[in-house]
GROMACS .gro file of C-alpha atoms in nm:
model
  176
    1UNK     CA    1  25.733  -1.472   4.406
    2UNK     CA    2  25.569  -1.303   4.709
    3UNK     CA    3  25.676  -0.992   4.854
    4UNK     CA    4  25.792  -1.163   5.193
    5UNK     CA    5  26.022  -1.387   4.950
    6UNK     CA    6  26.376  -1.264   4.824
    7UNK     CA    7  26.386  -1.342   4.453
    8UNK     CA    8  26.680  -1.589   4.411
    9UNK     CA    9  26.830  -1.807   4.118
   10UNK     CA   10  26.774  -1.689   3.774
   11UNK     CA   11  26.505  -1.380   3.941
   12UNK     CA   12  26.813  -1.262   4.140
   13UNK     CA   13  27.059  -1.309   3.858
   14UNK     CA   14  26.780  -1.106   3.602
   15UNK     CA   15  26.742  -0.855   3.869
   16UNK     CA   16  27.087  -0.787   3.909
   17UNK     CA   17  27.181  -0.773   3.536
   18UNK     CA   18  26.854  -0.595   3.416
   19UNK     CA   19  27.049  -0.293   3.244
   20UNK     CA   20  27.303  -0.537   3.119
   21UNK     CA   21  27.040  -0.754   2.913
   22UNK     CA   22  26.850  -0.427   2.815
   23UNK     CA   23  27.206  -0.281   2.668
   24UNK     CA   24  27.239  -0.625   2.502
   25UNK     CA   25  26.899  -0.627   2.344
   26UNK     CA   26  26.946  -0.316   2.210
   27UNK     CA   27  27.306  -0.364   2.043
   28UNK     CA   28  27.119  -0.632   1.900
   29UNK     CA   29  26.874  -0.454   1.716
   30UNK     CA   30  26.592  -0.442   1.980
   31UNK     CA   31  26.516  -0.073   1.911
   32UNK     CA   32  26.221   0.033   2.118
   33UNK     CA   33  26.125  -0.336   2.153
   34UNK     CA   34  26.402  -0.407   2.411
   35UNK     CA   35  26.205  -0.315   2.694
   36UNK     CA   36  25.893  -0.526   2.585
   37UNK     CA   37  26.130  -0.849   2.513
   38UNK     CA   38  26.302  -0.811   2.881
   39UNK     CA   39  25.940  -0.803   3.041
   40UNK     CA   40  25.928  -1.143   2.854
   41UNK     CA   41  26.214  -1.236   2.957
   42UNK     CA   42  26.117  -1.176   3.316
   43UNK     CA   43  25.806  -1.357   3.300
   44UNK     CA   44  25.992  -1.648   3.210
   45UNK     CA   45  26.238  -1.678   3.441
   46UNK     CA   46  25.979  -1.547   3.752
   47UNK     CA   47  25.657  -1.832   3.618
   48UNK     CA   48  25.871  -2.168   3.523
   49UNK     CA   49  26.027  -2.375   3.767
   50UNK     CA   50  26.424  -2.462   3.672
   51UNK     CA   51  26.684  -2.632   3.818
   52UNK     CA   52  27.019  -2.423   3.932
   53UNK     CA   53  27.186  -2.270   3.651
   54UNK     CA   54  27.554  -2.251   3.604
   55UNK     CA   55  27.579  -1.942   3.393
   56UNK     CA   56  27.254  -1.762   3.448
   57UNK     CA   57  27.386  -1.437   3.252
   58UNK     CA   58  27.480  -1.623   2.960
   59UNK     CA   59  27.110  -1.834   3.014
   60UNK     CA   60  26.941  -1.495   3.033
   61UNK     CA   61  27.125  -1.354   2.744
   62UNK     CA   62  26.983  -1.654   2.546
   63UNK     CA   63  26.643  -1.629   2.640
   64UNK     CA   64  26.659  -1.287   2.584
   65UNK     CA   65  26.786  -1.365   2.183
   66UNK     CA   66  26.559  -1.609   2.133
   67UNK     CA   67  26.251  -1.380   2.231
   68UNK     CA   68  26.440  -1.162   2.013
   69UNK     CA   69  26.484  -1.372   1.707
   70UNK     CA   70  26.124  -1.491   1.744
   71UNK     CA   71  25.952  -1.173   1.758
   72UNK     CA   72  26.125  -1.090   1.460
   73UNK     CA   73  26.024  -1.373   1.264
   74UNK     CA   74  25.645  -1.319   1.384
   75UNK     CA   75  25.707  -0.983   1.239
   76UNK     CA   76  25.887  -1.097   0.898
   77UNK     CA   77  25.541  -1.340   0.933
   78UNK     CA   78  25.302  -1.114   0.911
   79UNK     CA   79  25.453  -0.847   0.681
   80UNK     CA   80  25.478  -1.123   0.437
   81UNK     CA   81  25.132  -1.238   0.470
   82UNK     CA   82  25.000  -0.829   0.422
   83UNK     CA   83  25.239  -0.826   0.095
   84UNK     CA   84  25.050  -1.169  -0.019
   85UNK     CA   85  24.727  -1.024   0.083
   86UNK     CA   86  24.768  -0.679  -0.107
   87UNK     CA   87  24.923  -0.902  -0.386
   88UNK     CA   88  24.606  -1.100  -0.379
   89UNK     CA   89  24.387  -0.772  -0.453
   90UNK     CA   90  24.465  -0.730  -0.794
   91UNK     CA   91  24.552  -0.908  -1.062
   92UNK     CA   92  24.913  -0.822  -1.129
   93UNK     CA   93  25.002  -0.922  -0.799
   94UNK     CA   94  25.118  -0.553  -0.704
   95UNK     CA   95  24.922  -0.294  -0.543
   96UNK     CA   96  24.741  -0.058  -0.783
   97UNK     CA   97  24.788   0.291  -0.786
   98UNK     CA   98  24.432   0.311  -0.924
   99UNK     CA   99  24.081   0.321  -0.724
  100UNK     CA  100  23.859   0.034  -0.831
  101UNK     CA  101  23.590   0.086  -1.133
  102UNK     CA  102  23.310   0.096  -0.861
  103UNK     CA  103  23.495   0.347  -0.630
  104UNK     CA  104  23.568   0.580  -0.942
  105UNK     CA  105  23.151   0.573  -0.991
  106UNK     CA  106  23.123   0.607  -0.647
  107UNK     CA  107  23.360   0.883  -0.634
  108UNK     CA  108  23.191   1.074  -0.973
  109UNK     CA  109  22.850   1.030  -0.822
  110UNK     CA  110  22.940   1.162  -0.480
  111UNK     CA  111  23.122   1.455  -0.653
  112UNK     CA  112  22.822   1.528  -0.858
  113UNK     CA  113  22.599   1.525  -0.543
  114UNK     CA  114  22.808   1.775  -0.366
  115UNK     CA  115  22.831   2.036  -0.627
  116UNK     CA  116  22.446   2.038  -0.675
  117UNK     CA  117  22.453   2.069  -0.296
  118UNK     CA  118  22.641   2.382  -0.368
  119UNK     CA  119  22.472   2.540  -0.627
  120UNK     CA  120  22.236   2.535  -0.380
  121UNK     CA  121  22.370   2.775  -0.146
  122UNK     CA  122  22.353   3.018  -0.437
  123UNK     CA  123  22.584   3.046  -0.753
  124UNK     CA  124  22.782   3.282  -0.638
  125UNK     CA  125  22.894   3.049  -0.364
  126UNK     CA  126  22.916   2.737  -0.555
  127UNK     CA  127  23.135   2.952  -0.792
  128UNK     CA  128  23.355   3.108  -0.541
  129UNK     CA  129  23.428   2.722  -0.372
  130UNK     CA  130  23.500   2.560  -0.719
  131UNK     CA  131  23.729   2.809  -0.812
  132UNK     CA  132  23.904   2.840  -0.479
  133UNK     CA  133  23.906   2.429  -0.394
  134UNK     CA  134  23.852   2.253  -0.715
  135UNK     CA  135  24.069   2.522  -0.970
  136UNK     CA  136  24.321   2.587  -0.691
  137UNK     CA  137  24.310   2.934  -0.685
  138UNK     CA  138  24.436   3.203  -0.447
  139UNK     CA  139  24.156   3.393  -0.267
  140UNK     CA  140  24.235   3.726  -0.367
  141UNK     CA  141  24.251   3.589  -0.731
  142UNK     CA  142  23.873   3.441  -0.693
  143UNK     CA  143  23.761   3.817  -0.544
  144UNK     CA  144  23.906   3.970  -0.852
  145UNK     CA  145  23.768   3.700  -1.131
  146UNK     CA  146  23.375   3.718  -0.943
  147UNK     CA  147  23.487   4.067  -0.866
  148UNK     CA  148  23.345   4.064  -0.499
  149UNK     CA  149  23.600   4.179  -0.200
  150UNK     CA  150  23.827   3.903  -0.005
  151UNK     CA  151  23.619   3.919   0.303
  152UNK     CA  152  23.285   3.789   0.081
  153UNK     CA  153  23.526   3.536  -0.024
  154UNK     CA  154  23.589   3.421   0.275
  155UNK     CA  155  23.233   3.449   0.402
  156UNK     CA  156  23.103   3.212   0.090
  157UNK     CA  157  23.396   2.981   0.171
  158UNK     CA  158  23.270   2.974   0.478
  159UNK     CA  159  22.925   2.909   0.388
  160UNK     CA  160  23.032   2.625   0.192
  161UNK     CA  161  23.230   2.428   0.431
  162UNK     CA  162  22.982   2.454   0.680
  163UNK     CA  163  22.723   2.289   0.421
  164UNK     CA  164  23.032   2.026   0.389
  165UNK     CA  165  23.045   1.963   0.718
  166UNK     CA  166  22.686   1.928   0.733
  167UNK     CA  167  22.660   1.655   0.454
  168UNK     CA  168  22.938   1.463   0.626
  169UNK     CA  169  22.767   1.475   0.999
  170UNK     CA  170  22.432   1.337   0.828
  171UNK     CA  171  22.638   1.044   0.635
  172UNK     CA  172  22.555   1.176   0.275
  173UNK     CA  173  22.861   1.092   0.128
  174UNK     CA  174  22.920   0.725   0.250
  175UNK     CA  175  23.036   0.475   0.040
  176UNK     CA  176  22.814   0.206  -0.019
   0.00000   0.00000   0.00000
């Protein structure tokens, strides 16, 4: 349609009933999708060449279902073929709430790596992280058990996750 062009037919009747087929895509079960399906629907009606149409709100209303009903089968579609996939990773044919053999080696090795990283930034460090990160406990707990105050808590923390950070930012601890 060019701009020179009043829309007519099925673009006038569309134009004229936008809100109508939005409120009707909605009731439907649309949700958020509503607006995307009526942007089909436009390009529809406004790119194929039709005949007159004797009801073109009740024609609308069933193009608009049937972009409806098919986006909602594409979607049934490919939920079902991530369930088969996922089913397809393991062998009871349901997703495992356990990491793979080679991950958990992965995962022990990594962990290993790290805390001699640690223990290189000084015992006292390596101490203060494990017991604070790995053993959960509260920071003013770890400053009474190394029996150091908060604030040198906090400064080994510190010290620590920068030498995280570190590791990360050079890709030490990628998986294979």
């Amino acid at each position: 349609m060019s701009e020179t062009t009043p829309p007519s037919g099925l673009e006038a009747a569309f134009l004229a009933h936008r809100e109508n087929l939005l409120r009707f895509l909605r009731a439907r079960g649309a949700g958020e999708a509503a607006e995307d399906i009526l942007h089909e629907v436009w390009l529809r009606v406004s790119t194929r060449e039709s005949g007159p149409v004797a009801a073109p709100l009740a024609y609308l209303h069933s193009v608009a279902n049937s972009l409806m009903i098919d986006r909602y089968r594409s979607q049934q579609k490919a939920q079902a073929r991530e369930r088969e996939w996922s089913a397809a990773q393991t062998l009871s044919g349901e997703a495992s709430p356990h990491p793979s053999a080679e991950r958990e080696v992965f995962a022990a090795r990594e962990a290993a790596r790290v805390l001699a990283m640690l223990d290189g930034l000084g015992a006292r460090v390596a101490r203060v992280f494990r017991l604070h990160r790995v053993e959960g406990m509260a920071q003013k707990d770890v400053a009474r058990e190394v029996g150091i105050s908060l604030s040198t808590v906090e400064g080994d923390l510190r010290k620590a996750y920068r030498a995280l950070e570190e590791w990360k930012r050079h890709g030490e601890g990628e998986e294979p």
